[in-house]
Short mmCIF file of C-alpha atoms in Angstrom, two decimals:
data_model
loop_
_atom_site.label_atom_id
_atom_site.label_comp_id
_atom_site.label_asym_id
_atom_site.label_seq_id
_atom_site.Cartn_x
_atom_site.Cartn_y
_atom_site.Cartn_z
CA MET A 93 -9.64 6.78 30.12
CA SER A 94 -11.24 6.75 33.66
CA ASP A 95 -9.84 4.36 36.14
CA ALA A 96 -13.31 3.38 37.18
CA LEU A 97 -13.99 1.50 33.85
CA ASP A 98 -17.65 2.35 34.10
CA PRO A 99 -19.59 1.51 31.00
CA THR A 100 -22.80 3.15 32.26
CA PRO A 101 -25.25 3.73 30.61
CA TYR A 102 -24.43 0.61 28.44
CA ASP A 103 -25.07 -2.87 29.75
CA ALA A 104 -23.82 -5.02 26.85
CA LEU A 105 -21.60 -5.00 23.77
CA LEU A 106 -22.62 -6.61 20.40
CA LEU A 107 -19.89 -7.71 18.05
CA LEU A 108 -21.46 -7.40 14.67
CA SER A 109 -19.95 -9.10 11.62
CA PHE A 110 -20.67 -10.31 8.12
CA GLY A 111 -20.67 -14.07 8.71
CA GLY A 112 -19.54 -16.92 6.46
CA PRO A 113 -20.16 -20.61 5.71
CA GLU A 114 -18.78 -23.19 7.95
CA GLY A 115 -18.99 -26.23 5.53
CA PRO A 116 -19.61 -27.08 1.85
CA ASP A 117 -23.36 -27.34 2.29
CA ASP A 118 -23.52 -23.84 3.76
CA VAL A 119 -21.83 -22.03 0.80
CA VAL A 120 -24.79 -21.55 -1.59
CA PRO A 121 -27.33 -20.72 1.22
CA PHE A 122 -24.88 -18.23 2.60
CA LEU A 123 -24.34 -16.56 -0.83
CA GLU A 124 -28.20 -16.49 -1.23
CA ASN A 125 -28.32 -14.49 2.04
CA VAL A 126 -25.70 -12.09 0.88
CA THR A 127 -27.32 -11.53 -2.50
CA ARG A 128 -30.95 -11.65 -1.51
CA GLY A 129 -33.14 -9.39 -3.64
CA ARG A 130 -30.68 -9.13 -6.55
CA GLY A 131 -32.05 -12.03 -8.57
CA ILE A 132 -28.79 -13.88 -9.01
CA PRO A 133 -29.31 -17.50 -10.32
CA LYS A 134 -28.22 -20.34 -8.12
CA GLU A 135 -25.86 -21.65 -10.87
CA ARG A 136 -24.00 -18.22 -10.69
CA LEU A 137 -23.81 -18.50 -6.86
CA LYS A 138 -22.25 -21.98 -7.25
CA GLU A 139 -19.58 -20.45 -9.57
CA VAL A 140 -18.89 -17.66 -7.03
CA GLY A 141 -18.75 -20.27 -4.23
CA GLN A 142 -15.73 -21.87 -5.82
CA HIS A 143 -13.56 -19.52 -3.77
CA TYR A 144 -14.99 -21.10 -0.64
CA PHE A 145 -14.83 -24.60 -1.97
CA LEU A 146 -11.13 -24.30 -2.41
CA PHE A 147 -10.91 -23.95 1.41
CA GLY A 148 -13.31 -26.91 2.15
CA GLY A 149 -16.43 -24.62 1.99
CA VAL A 150 -15.39 -22.97 5.19
CA SER A 151 -14.82 -19.19 5.64
CA PRO A 152 -12.26 -18.40 8.35
CA ILE A 153 -14.30 -15.38 9.43
CA ASN A 154 -16.48 -17.10 12.09
CA ASP A 155 -13.41 -18.63 13.88
CA GLN A 156 -11.71 -15.20 13.72
CA ASN A 157 -14.80 -13.66 15.30
CA ARG A 158 -14.69 -16.28 17.96
CA ALA A 159 -11.11 -15.45 18.65
CA LEU A 160 -11.91 -11.66 18.84
CA LEU A 161 -14.87 -12.40 21.14
CA ASP A 162 -12.49 -14.32 23.48
CA ALA A 163 -9.91 -11.52 23.27
CA LEU A 164 -12.48 -8.88 24.18
CA ARG A 165 -13.86 -10.83 27.08
CA LYS A 166 -10.44 -11.50 28.38
CA ASP A 167 -9.41 -7.98 28.16
CA PHE A 168 -12.60 -6.64 29.78
CA ALA A 169 -12.26 -9.12 32.61
CA GLU A 170 -8.57 -8.32 33.20
CA HIS A 171 -9.32 -4.57 33.46
CA GLY A 172 -12.46 -4.79 35.56
CA LEU A 173 -14.83 -3.73 32.74
CA ASP A 174 -18.14 -5.42 33.67
CA LEU A 175 -19.74 -5.64 30.19
CA PRO A 176 -21.03 -8.86 28.64
CA VAL A 177 -20.04 -9.31 24.97
CA TYR A 178 -22.31 -11.01 22.44
CA TRP A 179 -21.81 -11.85 18.78
CA GLY A 180 -24.25 -11.74 15.81
CA ASN A 181 -23.77 -11.97 12.08
CA ARG A 182 -25.57 -10.24 9.14
CA ASN A 183 -25.57 -13.28 6.75
CA TRP A 184 -24.98 -16.48 8.77
CA ALA A 185 -25.38 -17.98 12.18
CA PRO A 186 -25.38 -16.71 14.80
CA TYR A 187 -27.82 -14.33 13.07
CA LEU A 188 -28.17 -10.83 14.27
CA THR A 189 -31.95 -11.02 15.03
CA ASP A 190 -31.43 -14.10 17.10
CA THR A 191 -28.61 -12.56 19.10
CA LEU A 192 -30.51 -9.31 19.65
CA ARG A 193 -33.49 -11.41 20.86
CA GLU A 194 -31.15 -13.18 23.34
CA MET A 195 -29.80 -9.96 24.58
CA VAL A 196 -33.28 -8.58 25.18
CA THR A 197 -34.39 -11.77 26.87
CA ASP A 198 -31.26 -11.52 29.11
CA GLY A 199 -32.46 -8.06 30.20
CA HIS A 200 -30.11 -5.72 28.28
CA ARG A 201 -31.66 -2.31 27.29
CA ARG A 202 -28.62 -0.16 26.30
CA ILE A 203 -26.44 -1.93 23.76
CA LEU A 204 -23.17 -0.73 22.03
CA VAL A 205 -22.33 -2.27 18.68
CA LEU A 206 -18.83 -2.98 17.37
CA ALA A 207 -19.00 -3.60 13.63
CA THR A 208 -16.06 -5.51 12.07
CA SER A 209 -15.58 -2.66 9.50
CA ALA A 210 -13.34 0.20 10.51
CA TYR A 211 -14.17 2.76 7.72
CA ALA A 212 -17.08 4.90 6.61
CA SER A 213 -19.03 3.47 3.57
CA TYR A 214 -22.50 2.16 2.76
CA SER A 215 -21.36 -1.48 2.94
CA GLY A 216 -19.16 -0.89 5.88
CA CYS A 217 -21.47 1.10 8.11
CA ARG A 218 -24.94 2.08 6.91
CA GLN A 219 -25.76 -1.43 5.68
CA TYR A 220 -25.02 -2.74 9.19
CA ARG A 221 -27.30 -0.09 10.53
CA GLU A 222 -30.06 -1.17 8.13
CA ASN A 223 -29.60 -4.64 9.36
CA LEU A 224 -29.91 -3.56 12.96
CA ALA A 225 -33.11 -1.70 12.01
CA ASP A 226 -34.47 -4.80 10.31
CA SER A 227 -33.86 -6.92 13.42
CA LEU A 228 -35.40 -4.31 15.74
CA ALA A 229 -38.45 -4.32 13.56
CA ALA A 230 -38.64 -8.15 13.77
CA LEU A 231 -38.38 -7.96 17.63
CA GLU A 232 -40.99 -5.24 17.78
CA ALA A 233 -43.36 -7.50 15.70
CA GLU A 234 -42.74 -10.24 18.32
CA GLY A 235 -43.95 -7.77 21.00
CA LEU A 236 -40.51 -7.56 22.72
CA GLU A 237 -39.31 -4.39 24.46
CA LEU A 238 -36.74 -2.86 22.19
CA PRO A 239 -33.26 -1.86 23.48
CA ARG A 240 -31.57 1.41 22.59
CA ILE A 241 -28.66 0.67 20.34
CA ASP A 242 -25.60 2.86 19.63
CA LYS A 243 -22.78 2.10 17.22
CA LEU A 244 -19.15 2.72 18.17
CA ARG A 245 -17.39 5.20 15.94
CA HIS A 246 -15.18 4.34 13.00
CA TYR A 247 -11.79 3.16 14.57
CA PHE A 248 -9.57 3.20 11.43
CA ASN A 249 -7.16 5.67 13.02
CA HIS A 250 -7.13 4.37 16.56
CA PRO A 251 -3.60 3.46 17.71
CA GLY A 252 -4.77 -0.02 18.76
CA PHE A 253 -5.78 -0.72 15.15
CA VAL A 254 -2.88 1.02 13.45
CA ARG A 255 0.04 -0.20 15.47
CA PRO A 256 -0.53 -3.96 14.81
CA MET A 257 -0.56 -3.28 11.16
CA ILE A 258 2.70 -1.28 11.36
CA ASP A 259 4.30 -4.31 13.09
CA GLY A 260 2.91 -6.51 10.39
CA VAL A 261 4.61 -4.52 7.65
CA LEU A 262 7.89 -4.47 9.53
CA LYS A 263 7.72 -8.32 9.89
CA SER A 264 6.81 -8.79 6.17
CA LEU A 265 9.76 -6.58 5.13
CA SER A 266 12.07 -8.50 7.35
CA GLU A 267 11.06 -11.73 5.59
CA LEU A 268 11.95 -10.46 2.10
CA PRO A 269 15.40 -11.37 0.70
CA GLU A 270 17.90 -8.72 1.83
CA GLY A 271 18.73 -7.68 -1.67
CA VAL A 272 15.21 -6.45 -2.46
CA ARG A 273 14.05 -5.40 1.07
CA ASP A 274 14.93 -1.67 1.00
CA GLY A 275 13.43 -1.19 -2.45
CA ALA A 276 10.17 -2.97 -1.64
CA HIS A 277 6.96 -1.09 -2.45
CA LEU A 278 3.93 -1.08 -0.13
CA ALA A 279 0.61 -1.84 -1.69
CA PHE A 280 -2.11 -0.81 0.81
CA THR A 281 -5.23 -2.81 -0.12
CA THR A 282 -8.88 -2.50 0.63
CA HIS A 283 -12.19 -3.57 -0.77
CA SER A 284 -13.11 -1.91 -4.07
CA ILE A 285 -16.56 -0.33 -4.04
CA PRO A 286 -18.48 1.57 -6.74
CA THR A 287 -17.03 5.07 -7.21
CA ALA A 288 -20.49 6.47 -6.72
CA ALA A 289 -20.63 4.81 -3.24
CA ALA A 290 -17.18 6.03 -2.42
CA ASP A 291 -17.97 9.62 -3.44
CA THR A 292 -20.93 9.72 -1.14
CA SER A 293 -19.30 7.97 1.87
CA GLY A 294 -19.15 9.72 5.17
CA ARG A 295 -20.86 12.87 6.23
CA THR A 296 -22.35 15.07 3.49
CA GLU A 297 -19.44 17.54 3.99
CA ASP A 298 -17.00 14.71 3.30
CA HIS A 299 -18.65 13.83 -0.03
CA GLY A 300 -16.72 14.31 -3.21
CA ASP A 301 -14.06 12.44 -5.11
CA GLY A 302 -13.52 9.24 -3.13
CA GLY A 303 -15.44 10.65 -0.14
CA ALA A 304 -14.48 9.69 3.36
CA TYR A 305 -13.78 6.09 2.32
CA VAL A 306 -10.77 6.94 0.29
CA ALA A 307 -9.61 9.71 2.59
CA GLU A 308 -9.58 7.47 5.63
CA HIS A 309 -7.70 4.70 3.93
CA LEU A 310 -5.10 7.12 2.61
CA ASP A 311 -4.65 8.59 6.06
CA VAL A 312 -4.03 5.08 7.58
CA ALA A 313 -1.66 4.18 4.69
CA ARG A 314 0.29 7.38 5.30
CA LEU A 315 0.47 6.66 8.99
CA ILE A 316 1.87 3.23 8.41
CA ALA A 317 4.35 4.27 5.72
CA ASP A 318 5.63 7.08 7.87
CA ALA A 319 6.13 4.78 10.92
CA VAL A 320 7.94 2.21 8.77
CA ARG A 321 10.32 5.01 7.50
CA GLU A 322 10.92 6.21 11.07
CA GLU A 323 11.64 2.86 12.47
CA THR A 324 13.77 1.44 9.43
CA GLY A 325 15.27 4.62 8.08
CA VAL A 326 14.14 3.55 4.63
CA GLU A 327 11.52 5.39 2.53
CA HIS A 328 9.33 2.78 0.84
CA PRO A 329 7.09 3.88 -2.06
CA TRP A 330 3.40 3.18 -1.47
CA GLN A 331 -0.01 3.35 -3.05
CA LEU A 332 -3.56 2.59 -2.06
CA VAL A 333 -5.00 -0.18 -4.33
CA TYR A 334 -8.19 -2.28 -4.39
CA GLN A 335 -9.30 -5.84 -4.51
CA SER A 336 -12.41 -8.08 -4.32
CA ARG A 337 -14.50 -6.20 -7.00
CA SER A 338 -17.82 -7.97 -7.47
CA GLY A 339 -19.93 -5.61 -9.49
CA ALA A 340 -21.26 -5.40 -13.05
CA PRO A 341 -18.42 -4.54 -15.54
CA HIS A 342 -20.23 -1.35 -16.76
CA ILE A 343 -20.35 0.20 -13.25
CA PRO A 344 -17.16 2.10 -12.32
CA TRP A 345 -15.43 0.84 -9.25
CA LEU A 346 -12.40 1.94 -7.39
CA GLU A 347 -9.11 1.08 -9.04
CA PRO A 348 -6.32 -0.08 -9.57
CA ASP A 349 -6.88 -3.68 -8.74
CA ILE A 350 -4.08 -5.36 -6.79
CA CYS A 351 -3.18 -7.76 -9.66
CA ASP A 352 -3.00 -4.95 -12.13
CA HIS A 353 -0.94 -2.99 -9.69
CA LEU A 354 1.57 -5.84 -9.22
CA GLU A 355 1.99 -6.09 -12.98
CA GLU A 356 2.53 -2.28 -13.28
CA ARG A 357 5.08 -2.24 -10.41
CA HIS A 358 6.94 -5.20 -11.91
CA GLY A 359 7.05 -3.43 -15.26
CA ALA A 360 8.32 -0.23 -13.61
CA GLY A 361 11.22 -2.12 -12.02
CA ALA A 362 10.05 -2.60 -8.48
CA PRO A 363 12.15 -5.35 -6.77
CA ALA A 364 9.47 -6.49 -4.38
CA VAL A 365 6.02 -5.60 -2.98
CA VAL A 366 4.46 -6.00 0.50
CA MET A 367 0.69 -6.25 0.36
CA VAL A 368 -0.90 -4.55 3.30
CA PRO A 369 -4.69 -5.29 3.73
CA ILE A 370 -5.48 -2.19 5.81
CA GLY A 371 -9.21 -2.38 4.79
CA PHE A 372 -9.85 -5.60 6.64
CA VAL A 373 -10.02 -6.46 10.27
CA SER A 374 -9.17 -10.14 9.94
CA ASP A 375 -7.73 -12.59 7.44
CA HIS A 376 -11.14 -13.66 6.10
CA MET A 377 -11.90 -15.25 2.72
CA GLU A 378 -11.34 -12.07 0.60
CA VAL A 379 -7.83 -11.83 2.08
CA LEU A 380 -7.14 -15.56 1.74
CA TYR A 381 -8.32 -15.74 -1.87
CA ASP A 382 -7.80 -12.44 -3.46
CA LEU A 383 -4.36 -11.82 -1.88
CA ASP A 384 -2.98 -15.07 -0.69
CA THR A 385 -4.16 -17.05 -3.83
CA GLU A 386 -4.85 -14.78 -6.83
CA ALA A 387 -2.39 -11.97 -6.09
CA LYS A 388 0.42 -14.24 -5.07
CA ALA A 389 -0.17 -16.34 -8.14
CA LYS A 390 0.14 -13.17 -10.28
CA ALA A 391 3.41 -12.21 -8.51
CA ALA A 392 4.83 -15.78 -9.00
CA GLU A 393 3.88 -15.48 -12.76
CA LEU A 394 5.89 -12.18 -12.87
CA GLY A 395 8.72 -13.47 -10.78
CA LEU A 396 8.05 -10.67 -8.34
CA PRO A 397 8.82 -11.27 -4.63
CA VAL A 398 5.83 -10.50 -2.52
CA ARG A 399 4.78 -10.75 1.16
CA ARG A 400 1.34 -10.17 2.63
CA SER A 401 1.35 -8.59 6.08
CA ALA A 402 -1.15 -9.58 8.74
CA THR A 403 -4.47 -8.03 9.62
CA VAL A 404 -5.28 -6.91 13.18
CA GLY A 405 -7.49 -9.93 14.03
CA ALA A 406 -7.74 -10.70 17.73
CA ASP A 407 -4.53 -8.79 18.62
CA PRO A 408 -4.66 -7.80 22.30
CA ARG A 409 -3.91 -4.14 21.36
CA PHE A 410 -7.14 -4.14 19.24
CA ALA A 411 -9.13 -5.68 22.06
CA ALA A 412 -7.77 -2.88 24.24
CA ALA A 413 -8.76 -0.27 21.58
CA VAL A 414 -12.28 -1.62 21.75
CA ARG A 415 -12.23 -1.20 25.51
CA ASP A 416 -11.05 2.41 25.07
CA LEU A 417 -13.85 3.11 22.54
CA VAL A 418 -16.52 1.68 24.85
CA LEU A 419 -15.36 3.81 27.79
CA GLU A 420 -15.07 6.87 25.58
CA ARG A 421 -18.66 6.56 24.32
CA ALA A 422 -19.95 5.76 27.74
CA ALA A 423 -18.24 8.93 29.12
CA LYS A 424 -19.79 11.04 26.42
CA GLU A 425 -23.29 9.62 26.98
CA SER A 426 -22.85 10.29 30.73
CA GLY A 427 -21.77 13.98 30.00
CA VAL A 428 -18.18 13.35 31.13
CA PRO A 429 -15.55 15.29 29.12
CA VAL A 430 -13.31 13.00 27.22
CA THR A 431 -10.54 13.37 24.53
CA PRO A 432 -11.02 10.77 21.82
CA CYS A 433 -7.89 8.85 20.81
CA ALA A 434 -7.05 9.16 17.14
CA LEU A 435 -3.98 9.32 14.95
CA GLY A 436 -3.43 11.03 11.60
CA THR A 437 -4.90 14.22 10.12
CA LEU A 438 -8.72 13.41 10.23
CA GLY A 439 -9.24 13.19 13.92
CA ALA A 440 -11.86 10.95 15.73
CA SER A 441 -14.95 10.07 13.62
CA HIS A 442 -18.43 11.03 14.53
CA ASP A 443 -20.35 9.05 17.16
CA LEU A 444 -23.76 9.38 15.52
CA CYS A 445 -24.06 8.99 11.81
CA PRO A 446 -25.84 12.16 10.50
CA VAL A 447 -28.54 12.42 7.94
CA GLY A 448 -27.05 11.91 4.51
CA CYS A 449 -24.12 9.92 5.81
CA CYS A 450 -23.23 7.02 3.37
CA PRO A 451 -26.72 7.15 1.77
CA ALA A 452 -28.55 4.01 0.88
CA ARG A 453 -29.15 2.89 -2.73
CA ALA A 454 -32.77 3.14 -1.94
CA PRO A 455 -34.48 4.73 1.11
CA LYS A 456 -34.48 2.16 3.96
CA PRO A 457 -34.59 2.62 7.73
CA ALA A 458 -31.26 2.45 9.62
CA ALA A 459 -30.74 2.25 13.34
CA ALA A 460 -28.06 3.85 15.44
CA GLY A 461 -28.11 7.20 13.46
CA ALA A 462 -29.60 10.65 13.43
CA ASP A 463 -32.25 9.33 11.07
CA SER A 464 -33.00 6.24 13.11
CA PRO A 465 -36.77 5.37 13.62
CA TYR A 466 -35.74 3.86 16.87
CA ALA A 467 -34.84 6.24 19.80
#
């Protein structure tokens, strides 16, 4: 990127995340925020909240976002990128609307958004854009001058996102007993979503069986598996599997589930498995519970050696990737030619979500896209 490190026309970056409870009293109110409008009884939410209560009612996601926020600010400062970084959540404090209000009050009018979701899907992209539209509508109702908001492209195949995961797999393999290491299978995990949502993920031309969501994950899994082979000289069998299903049993969701996969691999004679959570930016609750608790318990029951590799989190290389993405988008907005940085076969994702991209369950305004009601 340019040595000038000029973020013009942007004057601020917003780290936009999911949010999570930070104490036992927060768990049910947090889950009420997440499920608002679905009519789920409070008693059912208390049952779901047991995952959080196992960890003292605290989700690690907020501390992980604080660490990423610090990493971004440190990287920007060290490289002379003068761009303040704010943080807002969809479902818990600091709430998105409050953060946007603060940014507007501070005088920011061109805001870039980094969502803590690397792939195309309704829940991983358009829903964030709908939340942005809701917050802008709230600020408009307060009579505030609205900023223009753009969202950074999907970064699933940026080297700064992929390389830390490669290193995580290599480390996990090295921690396995030597006798099972070379035969270990790689289980690349991501959040299961309804197959209907997967099939319509990404641009309309990407719609089909699994849509962009599955295609992007497969491309990243292949990149990591190929790099591991090149650096170890060992070909490890691999498969994309899913976790964290939360929908009604009669609705088809992406499969196989990680626990079912471990059972199948054990039955087929796999000597060990490394679980690689490529679908998650940080080690939040779904990683800690679904992999480190449930999946590891299943592996122990089977007598199957497993390791779970690290997510990207606040790795300095990821912070550097965000800096690269900011400067890339700023250059494009300023009419400066730029070559986007992307690995794999799919190339760099689109900057502006087109009409029909990851369609909503029901029509609802979404910001930072071709169909945005906010210029």
